[in-house]
Structure formats: structure tokens, C-alpha cells
Amino acid sequence: MTPRARSFAIAAAVATFALILVGGLVNPTGSSLACPDWPLCYGSAFPHMVGGILYEHSHRLVAASVGILTLVLAYVLYKDGRGRQGLLAVGLVVLQGCLGGLTVLLRLPPAISIGHLALSMAFFSYLVGLAGPRRVDAGEGAHVALVVAAVLVYAQIVLGALVRHTHSALACGTEVPTCFGQLWPRGMPPQAQIHMAHRMFAVLVALTVSAIALACARRLRGGLRLLALSVPLLVVAQVGLGLWTVVSLKALPAVELHLGVGALLLAATVTLAVATRTATVSLGAFVALTKPRITMLAVATGAVGLALAPGHAAPGVVAAALAGIWLIVGSANTLNMYLERDVDAKMVRTRRRPLPSGRLRPASALWFGIIQGLVGLPLLTFGANALTGLLGAIALFLYVLVYTPLKRRTVHALLVGAIPGAMPPLLGWTAGSGALSAGGLALFGVIFFWQIPHFIAIAMFRRDDYRAAGVKVLPNERGDAAARRTIVVALVLQVLTTLALVPLGLGGGTYLVGAVFLGALMLGWGVSGLLYPADYAWARGLFVLSVVYLAVLFGLLLT
């Protein structure tokens, strides 16, 4: 980026920081609806700046200034051949303005208010990234760790927005560190649980981000090293300001400084992450390590478990559970790719993955996987409950340290791997209910038995890949006949388990009809493999059908 473009990016970032500070005054002063119309204020662009109008309309005027500055920045970037970056900046600032307008016109709906603050921090981070210093070679591991630090800080800020806009800041009164005498106020109002989730995640973020910054400071020089060393100081200040906010009953200076220091901490971690980015590192490579499609499926089934669990989980518990499931599954997939990088290099469908293709170094993947696990397990444990955290730890252990090495030794590894694979809906269930019960175990069973025909089908039409990699799969070791028989047995157990959900109270009449129809379809396809030659097309068809089957089945459960 040219010096001129960087100068405008710095100016836009500083202006956005000022906008965040001014916007932070609106809610605590009760000025959010001081101007009931938008974009004007009582029909005027320049109303009398008194009372709440001073805060609310000042926020709008600063926002307009940021919008104009962003347009200028976009033009400069376009002239420098970076038109896409400028276009993205304009798109973000326009979307931010629209959210601000909706916040007023819809009379402060919490979801839009939270999104407004979250997007403002994302836009600020983007400008900070554009204005960042030249890259330095601190190693991929340092870059990955600093990206994680920035993401954690951003997540904590968004959680803080949830606290602010659900009026949860004083849900525990001035009691510190407990809430109503409990470390986790189960049975208390949702606001208390949101508040304590913010506190507990703050401890996790504080320790993790400080450790990352201190470890990476040794690899940096000059201003970047000083910036890294300042991160723990900002963390301590931010924690202290959070405590001051509580014990002072939301004194305006405490609230405003808490927001400002949080934004500065985000800017510091984003700057360090951008500065240490190397030419070989891309965000897409790290996302690929998590196997995003599998991870998204796991989160979706976890959400079904949460939705069907008895009781009503607080928003903070739901967020912590889903985020924890995402991180635990991502950690398991990342560490699996790390341990199997030699196997992946021998298979056609996996040789383009980040490690065998050389896009990432093994050490970067290892640390990325470990960090995901270290963040995900506390989220499940403290954000939901200890039982959910324990089950998550068991799933991670079985997948990485038992299933992964067993794949090259025995075909029975599939049964071991199906246990952690079936865990997400059970994690959702225990996060919502706090207990193991028949309903959660039945959901676990549905996914457990579903995986067996699903993965045997993959092994049948990818048999050459698995043979080349030395992975023991049933079609190669026992033959197609044994594979087809196992598929049918698993399908029978799968269908019976889906029907058992009805007497357990998890499915109604519509679900029962759908489950019977879908089960008959799956069983019919499976049995046809026994009656006729099961070729590549049959196995591929079973694989595709199983994916559609699960999506429709779980959709029916939620109706």
C-alpha cells in the first residue's frame, strides 16, 4: 500500500475509534431515542444540541464524517489498484449506517443493536488492518497465535455488546466474583447468566491473549515488540475497568473507558496479526484445517440438541455451547490433519489440503488445533456446564488420540470414530438440560448409526485412495459383500433409533410419518445393494442420499 493510502486508512481508523467512543455515550446516557426519526433529528440536520440530542445527534454527525472519509479512502485505494479493498470498506460503512437507522426506527431491538456494535468493531478492525505496518517475518506460528488473540478479543467485545443491550451489566448487582453466591447462577434470570458468561470468557481471553502476546514479543523488534508487550497491560486495564463498571453501578467514565480500552486492545492484536502475516499464510488455509462443512454439520446437530432439550437455555449458554462445539470439532479435525499429513499426501482427494500441499507448516497446524481445543473446552465447561465440558473432552480425546491412529490398524476404527462424531447433539442436549437422559442418548444414537453406512459408502467409491494411503476400511479388508451387509444392519438400527424419538417425546405425528418414509427409502437403497451388484454409482448414491436424509430428518424434528 502506498504511503498516501496508508495515511487515509490511519485517518479513517482514528475517526472510527472516535465514532465508537461517541457512540458509547449514547446508551449509558439514555439518549438512544433522543432523536425519534432518522437520518434527521426532529426533521432537522442541525437540531438544538441539548440533552440526549447532544449525544445521539453527535454520534450521527461523526458517523457521517466517517462515511465521507471512507469514500475518499476508497477512491485513493482505487487509484492505487486496490479497488476491491475500497469497495469492501464502503460496503461495510453503508451497512453500518443502515443498522444504525434500523436501531432507531425499530426502537432499539437487541439483535440489531448488538449487530450494530459488532459491525462497528469489525469495520474498525478492517481499517486498522489496512493501516497496519509492513510485514515482518515472525513465523507462521506467531501469526496464527496472534490471529486467534484478535478473534478472542473481538468475540469478547461482541459478548460485551450482548451484556449491554440485554441490560445485563448489573444483573449480579455489585457482587464479585460470584453472582448470587454462585460461580454459575443456574436457575437465575438469563441476564445473570449472560453477565457471568462475559466474566468467565474474560478470564479465558485475558490469560490466552496475554500469553500469546508475551510469547510473540520475543520474535518481534522495535515498535511491534513494544506493542506486543503493551497487550498484557491493556488486558489488565480492561479487566480492572470491567470491575469498576460493576462496583460503580455503571458510572459513565468506567463504561466509556471500558469500551475505549477494549477497542484499543482489538486494534493492537489486529495490528500484530496483520504485521506478522507472511506470503504463505492465508485465512482460507486455516479454515480448511477445520473441515468447515463437517464442522458446520456438527454445530447444526448441536443446535438441534439444544432446541429439543428440556428447559430453556439462556442466550449466553446457547452461544457458548455452539461456539464450543465449533471449536472442539475444529480442533479435532485440525489435529487429525496434522497427524495424518503423510496419509493425506497419498490420497487424490486430500493431497490439496493445507499441509500436504505445503501451504502451511505442520507446527502452525498443531498450535492452531491446540488453541482451538484450549478455548473450546472451557467454553463448554463454564459457558454451559461441567458435564458438557467432560463430554467434549472425551470426544476430542477419542477422535485425535484413539480413532486417528486406529484407522491404519483396524476396520473397527470406524466404530470408535463414530462416538465423537455423534457427540455434538448430545453436547447440545446436556448444555440445555444439564443432564444425560434418554432423549439426548437417542439423538446420539441417530448420528452414531447414520455415520456407519455414510462412511462405508465413501470407502467403497474411494477404495483406491484408502488402499494407497494404507487406511483400513471394510470394503478393502473384508470385501464388498461384508460392507453391504454391515450397511444394511446399521441402517436397520438407524431407522429404529429415529422411531424411538417419538415415544421419548421428541417427535410428533409429522416427524413420525417423515421418519418412516425416509427410513424406508434408506433401507430400500441399502437392501438393493444386497440384491444387485453394488457398484460405484450405488455407493455414491447412498452417500448423497444419507446427507439429504439427515438434513430432512433433523428439520422434521424441529417442526
XYZ file of C-alpha atoms in Angstrom:
559
model
C 0.000 0.000 0.000
C 1.287 3.471 -0.872
C 2.057 5.984 1.924
C -0.856 8.169 0.795
C -3.363 5.312 1.026
C -1.976 4.245 4.400
C -2.333 7.811 5.686
C -6.003 7.889 4.708
C -6.521 4.450 6.252
C -4.991 5.682 9.506
C -7.205 8.765 9.446
C -10.304 6.643 8.826
C -9.342 4.254 11.645
C -8.812 7.140 14.090
C -12.139 8.685 13.072
C -13.874 5.338 13.548
C -12.328 4.993 17.004
C -13.742 8.406 17.841
C -17.113 7.294 16.470
C -17.047 4.218 18.727
C -16.340 6.430 21.758
C -19.110 8.876 20.895
C -21.498 6.010 20.191
C -20.562 4.509 23.548
C -22.036 7.560 25.264
C -25.468 7.188 23.689
C -26.762 4.092 25.508
C -25.405 4.791 29.026
C -26.847 8.321 28.994
C -30.269 7.077 27.907
C -30.044 9.019 24.640
C -30.687 6.191 22.193
C -34.072 7.527 21.084
C -33.472 11.205 21.791
C -33.977 11.699 18.037
C -37.042 9.590 17.203
C -36.577 9.946 13.435
C -33.686 9.065 11.129
C -31.478 10.249 9.434
C -32.667 13.697 10.535
C -33.436 14.669 14.111
C -36.891 16.170 14.517
C -36.757 16.911 10.814
C -33.520 18.904 11.039
C -29.942 18.136 10.130
C -28.749 20.507 12.861
C -31.195 20.445 15.790
C -30.584 22.176 19.122
C -27.785 20.132 20.696
C -29.198 19.839 24.192
C -29.887 16.907 26.497
C -29.877 13.484 24.878
C -29.874 15.057 21.417
C -26.298 16.195 22.058
C -25.109 12.582 22.360
C -27.385 10.960 19.797
C -27.018 13.513 17.005
C -23.287 13.986 17.636
C -22.964 10.274 17.029
C -24.763 10.647 13.701
C -22.621 13.614 12.630
C -19.384 11.785 13.423
C -20.760 8.742 11.579
C -21.414 10.905 8.519
C -17.826 12.192 8.700
C -16.517 8.628 8.830
C -18.667 7.778 5.808
C -17.211 10.672 3.788
C -13.672 9.783 4.825
C -14.303 6.158 3.820
C -15.429 7.276 0.349
C -12.206 9.261 -0.031
C -10.188 6.267 1.144
C -11.986 4.038 -1.371
C -11.105 6.451 -4.186
C -7.429 6.514 -3.132
C -7.344 2.726 -2.953
C -8.944 2.521 -6.391
C -6.227 4.777 -7.826
C -3.617 2.507 -6.214
C -5.095 -0.609 -7.839
C -6.824 -1.795 -4.635
C -10.383 -1.119 -5.697
C -11.812 -4.238 -4.038
C -10.469 -3.198 -0.649
C -12.040 0.219 -1.034
C -15.332 -1.255 -2.197
C -15.438 -3.520 0.851
C -14.802 -0.551 3.143
C -17.669 1.372 1.543
C -19.965 -1.646 1.792
C -19.204 -2.053 5.487
C -19.790 1.607 6.316
C -23.071 1.672 4.354
C -24.285 -1.463 6.125
C -23.271 0.076 9.443
C -25.309 3.183 8.681
C -28.341 1.084 7.771
C -28.094 -0.843 11.042
C -27.886 2.448 12.915
C -31.047 3.655 11.201
C -32.893 0.412 11.907
C -31.864 0.626 15.551
C -33.756 3.923 15.817
C -36.688 3.180 13.529
C -37.390 -0.211 15.151
C -36.969 1.211 18.664
C -33.764 -0.490 19.814
C -34.270 -4.211 19.083
C -31.429 -6.001 20.942
C -30.322 -8.136 17.972
C -29.848 -5.126 15.682
C -28.223 -3.052 18.437
C -25.733 -5.854 19.105
C -25.098 -6.256 15.388
C -24.539 -2.502 15.093
C -21.765 -2.567 17.688
C -20.281 -5.814 16.364
C -20.110 -4.454 12.821
C -18.559 -1.202 14.029
C -15.736 -3.175 15.641
C -15.330 -5.297 12.513
C -15.125 -2.158 10.355
C -12.628 -0.636 12.790
C -10.538 -3.817 12.621
C -10.598 -3.742 8.828
C -9.335 -0.153 8.749
C -6.647 -0.973 11.304
C -5.572 -3.856 9.091
C -5.360 -1.572 6.042
C -3.324 0.952 8.023
C -1.050 -1.687 9.527
C 2.764 -1.588 9.265
C 4.832 -3.515 6.785
C 5.014 -7.243 7.276
C 7.731 -8.823 9.384
C 8.794 -12.460 9.435
C 7.846 -13.752 12.869
C 6.927 -17.241 11.693
C 3.600 -18.817 10.854
C 3.078 -19.966 14.428
C 3.254 -16.416 15.764
C 0.859 -15.197 13.101
C -1.662 -17.930 13.831
C -1.499 -17.265 17.560
C -1.973 -13.522 17.068
C -4.948 -14.089 14.760
C -6.501 -16.244 17.482
C -5.815 -13.478 20.006
C -7.562 -10.891 17.816
C -10.557 -13.191 17.272
C -10.868 -13.830 21.005
C -10.787 -10.117 21.797
C -13.415 -9.441 19.141
C -15.635 -12.250 20.469
C -15.379 -10.825 23.985
C -16.365 -7.376 22.726
C -19.417 -8.824 20.974
C -20.304 -10.668 24.180
C -19.989 -7.317 25.947
C -22.446 -5.853 23.442
C -24.845 -8.663 24.373
C -24.437 -7.677 28.040
C -25.097 -4.003 27.271
C -28.121 -4.416 25.046
C -29.840 -7.076 27.153
C -29.420 -4.846 30.225
C -27.285 -7.485 31.923
C -24.449 -5.283 33.188
C -25.842 -5.126 36.736
C -27.676 -8.457 36.690
C -25.483 -9.660 39.569
C -25.535 -6.367 41.417
C -22.084 -5.367 42.676
C -21.199 -8.920 43.722
C -17.731 -10.004 42.527
C -16.523 -12.607 41.611
C -19.671 -14.667 42.236
C -23.250 -13.949 41.254
C -25.973 -14.605 43.837
C -23.361 -16.594 45.723
C -22.706 -18.923 42.772
C -19.919 -19.170 40.242
C -22.547 -20.002 37.624
C -26.039 -18.721 38.508
C -28.066 -21.660 37.188
C -31.741 -21.058 37.665
C -31.234 -17.306 37.804
C -32.585 -14.912 35.135
C -30.946 -15.087 31.674
C -29.355 -11.675 32.222
C -27.345 -13.050 35.160
C -26.066 -15.917 33.060
C -25.151 -13.591 30.181
C -23.276 -11.389 32.630
C -21.331 -14.307 34.131
C -20.558 -15.728 30.687
C -18.960 -12.355 29.870
C -16.923 -12.509 33.086
C -15.759 -16.091 32.620
C -14.874 -15.637 28.977
C -12.982 -12.500 30.004
C -10.727 -14.610 32.228
C -10.070 -17.034 29.382
C -9.379 -14.228 26.911
C -7.179 -12.332 29.350
C -4.929 -15.310 30.067
C -4.758 -16.552 26.471
C -4.183 -13.178 24.815
C -1.562 -12.111 27.365
C 0.340 -15.385 26.977
C 0.258 -15.142 23.180
C 1.441 -11.527 23.175
C 4.338 -12.204 25.564
C 5.406 -15.306 23.630
C 5.316 -13.477 20.281
C 7.092 -10.379 21.628
C 10.351 -12.334 21.635
C 10.139 -12.697 17.853
C 9.433 -9.024 17.186
C 11.561 -5.903 17.171
C 11.107 -2.181 17.641
C 7.614 -0.750 17.748
C 5.902 -4.086 17.169
C 7.666 -5.593 20.158
C 6.567 -2.673 22.335
C 3.041 -3.085 21.011
C 3.064 -6.794 21.898
C 4.352 -6.020 25.397
C 1.602 -3.425 25.833
C -1.129 -6.008 25.214
C -0.963 -7.577 28.726
C -1.094 -4.064 30.210
C -4.217 -3.289 28.163
C -5.699 -6.603 29.284
C -5.132 -5.782 32.963
C -6.586 -2.306 32.453
C -9.624 -3.741 30.674
C -10.320 -6.252 33.435
C -9.984 -3.515 36.043
C -12.345 -1.245 34.118
C -14.878 -4.061 33.884
C -14.789 -4.479 37.657
C -15.083 -0.706 38.102
C -18.130 -0.700 35.833
C -19.850 -3.232 38.099
C -18.934 -1.850 41.519
C -19.671 1.741 40.437
C -23.118 0.758 39.141
C -22.190 1.661 35.564
C -20.544 5.020 36.201
C -20.219 6.758 32.839
C -16.391 7.165 32.951
C -15.978 3.452 33.716
C -18.338 2.374 30.928
C -16.719 4.689 28.371
C -13.148 3.733 29.263
C -14.080 0.036 29.232
C -15.328 0.402 25.664
C -12.352 2.509 24.551
C -9.667 0.240 26.014
C -11.433 -2.776 24.514
C -11.248 -1.143 21.077
C -7.557 -0.318 21.618
C -6.849 -3.912 22.629
C -8.586 -5.105 19.480
C -6.565 -2.657 17.374
C -3.312 -3.838 18.969
C -3.965 -7.535 18.325
C -5.211 -6.894 14.780
C -2.126 -4.789 14.009
C 0.192 -7.528 15.285
C -1.692 -10.222 13.370
C -1.562 -8.255 10.111
C 2.097 -7.306 10.554
C 3.180 -10.924 11.040
C 1.258 -12.274 8.053
C 3.577 -13.989 5.586
C 3.093 -14.632 1.902
C 2.470 -18.340 2.502
C -0.242 -17.889 5.100
C -3.891 -17.370 4.236
C -7.000 -17.409 6.350
C -8.534 -19.917 3.954
C -5.793 -22.445 4.723
C -6.593 -22.363 8.424
C -10.323 -22.549 7.777
C -9.694 -25.611 5.586
C -7.952 -27.323 8.507
C -11.215 -27.303 10.448
C -13.101 -29.099 7.636
C -15.770 -26.372 7.690
C -18.569 -28.429 6.132
C -18.201 -31.163 8.727
C -17.860 -28.582 11.490
C -20.981 -26.734 10.346
C -22.914 -30.024 10.299
C -21.747 -30.721 13.851
C -22.850 -27.274 15.023
C -26.215 -27.740 13.290
C -26.835 -31.068 15.046
C -25.675 -29.497 18.312
C -28.242 -26.746 17.798
C -30.933 -29.407 17.322
C -29.906 -30.990 20.621
C -30.157 -27.609 22.321
C -33.554 -26.900 20.798
C -35.011 -30.269 21.852
C -33.521 -30.372 25.354
C -35.987 -29.855 28.219
C -35.937 -26.424 29.804
C -34.969 -23.094 28.292
C -31.250 -22.373 27.908
C -30.151 -18.775 28.389
C -28.765 -16.977 25.323
C -25.290 -16.996 26.851
C -25.406 -20.769 27.307
C -26.586 -21.266 23.718
C -23.808 -19.059 22.350
C -21.140 -20.709 24.490
C -22.326 -24.222 23.617
C -22.434 -23.644 19.853
C -19.100 -21.809 19.843
C -17.581 -24.548 21.992
C -18.854 -27.284 19.671
C -17.445 -25.404 16.668
C -14.018 -25.086 18.327
C -13.883 -28.658 19.646
C -14.818 -30.141 16.265
C -12.445 -27.739 14.504
C -9.665 -28.730 16.908
C -10.285 -32.434 16.330
C -10.248 -32.014 12.549
C -7.136 -29.827 12.615
C -5.170 -32.215 14.829
C -6.375 -35.131 12.708
C -4.959 -33.415 9.606
C -1.704 -32.768 11.469
C -1.304 -36.420 12.446
C -2.392 -37.718 9.025
C -0.497 -35.301 6.778
C 1.536 -38.174 5.331
C -1.652 -40.146 4.634
C -3.342 -37.141 3.030
C -0.379 -36.722 0.670
C -1.070 -40.185 -0.781
C -4.783 -39.683 -1.455
C -6.092 -37.868 -4.512
C -8.997 -36.215 -2.678
C -6.829 -34.939 0.206
C -3.458 -34.092 -1.300
C -4.547 -30.462 -1.823
C -5.174 -29.935 1.864
C -3.037 -27.203 3.504
C -0.367 -29.496 4.993
C 0.385 -31.956 2.147
C 0.231 -29.097 -0.360
C 2.773 -27.098 1.625
C 0.511 -24.079 2.182
C 1.018 -24.376 5.939
C 3.760 -25.753 8.121
C 2.900 -28.637 10.458
C 3.793 -26.612 13.568
C 1.242 -23.945 12.633
C -1.498 -26.548 12.259
C -0.527 -28.183 15.555
C -0.751 -24.940 17.518
C -3.930 -23.909 15.735
C -5.556 -27.198 16.728
C -4.337 -26.980 20.323
C -5.531 -23.391 20.751
C -8.981 -24.257 19.428
C -9.252 -27.050 21.970
C -7.948 -24.892 24.821
C -10.597 -22.286 24.068
C -13.439 -24.669 23.219
C -13.291 -26.877 26.313
C -13.558 -24.004 28.844
C -16.408 -22.556 26.798
C -18.333 -25.819 27.119
C -17.367 -26.288 30.766
C -18.028 -22.815 32.134
C -20.355 -21.416 29.489
C -22.650 -24.457 29.664
C -21.793 -26.924 32.436
C -19.121 -29.370 33.612
C -20.894 -32.397 32.090
C -20.845 -30.821 28.624
C -17.176 -29.932 29.046
C -16.354 -33.512 30.086
C -18.187 -34.988 27.102
C -16.403 -32.542 24.805
C -13.035 -33.570 26.234
C -13.890 -37.271 25.755
C -14.891 -36.621 22.152
C -11.685 -34.724 21.412
C -9.526 -37.418 23.058
C -11.217 -40.299 21.245
C -11.072 -38.644 17.826
C -7.471 -37.444 17.950
C -5.633 -39.989 20.081
C -7.653 -43.173 19.530
C -9.569 -43.057 16.247
C -6.856 -41.353 14.173
C -4.059 -43.903 14.844
C -6.501 -46.842 14.710
C -7.500 -46.038 11.117
C -4.299 -47.629 9.836
C -4.638 -50.707 12.057
C -8.221 -51.971 12.005
C -11.540 -51.550 10.253
C -13.156 -51.223 13.682
C -11.743 -47.694 13.916
C -14.982 -46.602 12.243
C -16.974 -47.571 15.342
C -14.587 -45.660 17.597
C -14.699 -42.592 15.360
C -18.485 -42.673 15.281
C -18.569 -41.924 19.033
C -17.054 -38.418 18.859
C -18.819 -37.910 15.545
C -22.167 -38.443 17.265
C -21.341 -36.277 20.261
C -22.498 -32.783 19.047
C -26.271 -33.319 19.511
C -25.583 -34.829 22.925
C -23.414 -31.822 23.815
C -26.279 -29.555 22.813
C -28.692 -31.625 24.885
C -26.558 -31.581 28.042
C -25.795 -27.869 27.591
C -29.518 -27.157 27.558
C -30.676 -29.638 30.193
C -27.618 -30.163 32.371
C -28.118 -33.929 32.433
C -27.690 -37.140 30.471
C -31.081 -38.606 29.661
C -32.765 -40.913 27.187
C -33.634 -38.169 24.705
C -30.055 -36.969 24.389
C -28.723 -40.515 24.107
C -31.276 -41.260 21.378
C -30.082 -38.249 19.370
C -26.542 -39.517 19.880
C -27.641 -42.929 18.578
C -29.205 -41.460 15.435
C -25.918 -39.824 14.409
C -23.836 -42.811 15.569
C -25.647 -45.318 13.372
C -26.007 -42.811 10.499
C -22.236 -42.496 10.209
C -21.626 -46.194 9.567
C -23.365 -46.557 6.163
C -22.348 -42.994 5.286
C -18.620 -43.661 5.692
C -18.660 -47.208 4.341
C -20.239 -45.788 1.182
C -17.360 -43.300 0.921
C -14.878 -46.130 1.426
C -16.499 -48.083 -1.413
C -16.269 -45.397 -4.073
C -12.896 -44.140 -2.765
C -11.379 -47.573 -2.215
C -8.258 -46.922 -4.289
C -7.435 -43.801 -2.291
C -7.694 -45.639 1.024
C -5.653 -48.566 -0.268
C -2.864 -46.251 -1.427
C -2.806 -44.491 1.938
C -2.818 -47.698 3.968
C -6.079 -46.876 5.766
C -8.020 -49.979 6.817
C -11.585 -49.813 5.503
C -14.171 -52.574 5.363
C -14.576 -52.889 1.556
C -10.822 -53.351 1.059
C -10.194 -55.626 4.044
C -13.347 -57.810 4.109
C -14.794 -57.317 0.634
C -17.876 -55.628 -0.791
C -20.278 -58.310 0.411
C -19.338 -57.742 4.053
C -19.531 -53.977 3.526
C -23.048 -54.199 2.069
C -24.286 -56.448 4.902
C -22.858 -54.057 7.516
C -24.587 -51.146 5.799
C -27.972 -52.861 5.965
C -27.560 -53.813 9.648
C -26.539 -50.240 10.508
C -29.475 -48.846 8.544
C -31.944 -51.042 10.443
C -30.518 -49.832 13.769
C -30.527 -46.258 12.495
C -34.190 -46.344 11.490
C -35.242 -47.978 14.778
C -33.413 -45.269 16.704
C -35.096 -42.496 14.734
C -38.502 -44.031 15.505
C -37.620 -44.264 19.207
C -37.566 -40.478 19.341
C -41.375 -40.419 19.121
C -42.186 -42.245 22.402
C -39.462 -40.165 24.039
C -41.478 -37.067 23.198
C -39.025 -35.544 20.729
C -41.090 -36.044 17.581
C -44.765 -35.716 16.723
C -47.014 -37.134 14.042
C -45.427 -35.230 11.159
C -41.983 -36.360 12.236
C -43.146 -39.986 12.549
C -44.562 -40.050 9.018
C -41.410 -38.437 7.648
C -39.075 -40.723 9.599
C -40.909 -43.819 8.336
C -40.780 -42.600 4.737
C -37.115 -41.574 4.908
C -36.171 -44.771 6.728
C -37.896 -46.898 4.093
C -36.085 -45.004 1.365
C -32.685 -45.505 3.002
C -33.352 -49.160 3.799
C -34.618 -49.794 0.301
C -31.453 -48.350 -1.199
C -29.308 -50.375 1.198
C -31.118 -53.656 0.549
C -30.863 -53.096 -3.202
C -27.104 -53.399 -2.732
C -27.612 -56.953 -1.474
C -29.917 -57.939 -4.307
C -27.989 -56.384 -7.198
C -24.301 -55.681 -7.878
C -23.313 -52.685 -5.708
C -21.118 -50.588 -7.966
C -19.582 -47.119 -7.744
C -22.875 -45.421 -8.641
C -24.763 -47.290 -5.924
C -22.238 -46.345 -3.237
C -22.125 -42.744 -4.414
C -25.918 -42.603 -4.417
C -26.072 -43.958 -0.864
C -23.623 -41.290 0.270
C -25.651 -38.447 -1.279
C -28.941 -39.892 -0.023
C -27.580 -40.148 3.522
C -26.697 -36.439 3.546
C -30.172 -35.427 2.366
C -31.766 -37.904 4.762
C -30.099 -36.430 7.847
C -30.879 -32.837 6.901
C -34.574 -33.561 6.289
C -34.889 -35.772 9.370
C -33.493 -33.127 11.722
C -35.596 -30.485 10.014
C -38.699 -32.533 10.801
C -37.612 -32.804 14.428
C -37.716 -29.027 14.723
C -41.179 -28.609 13.180
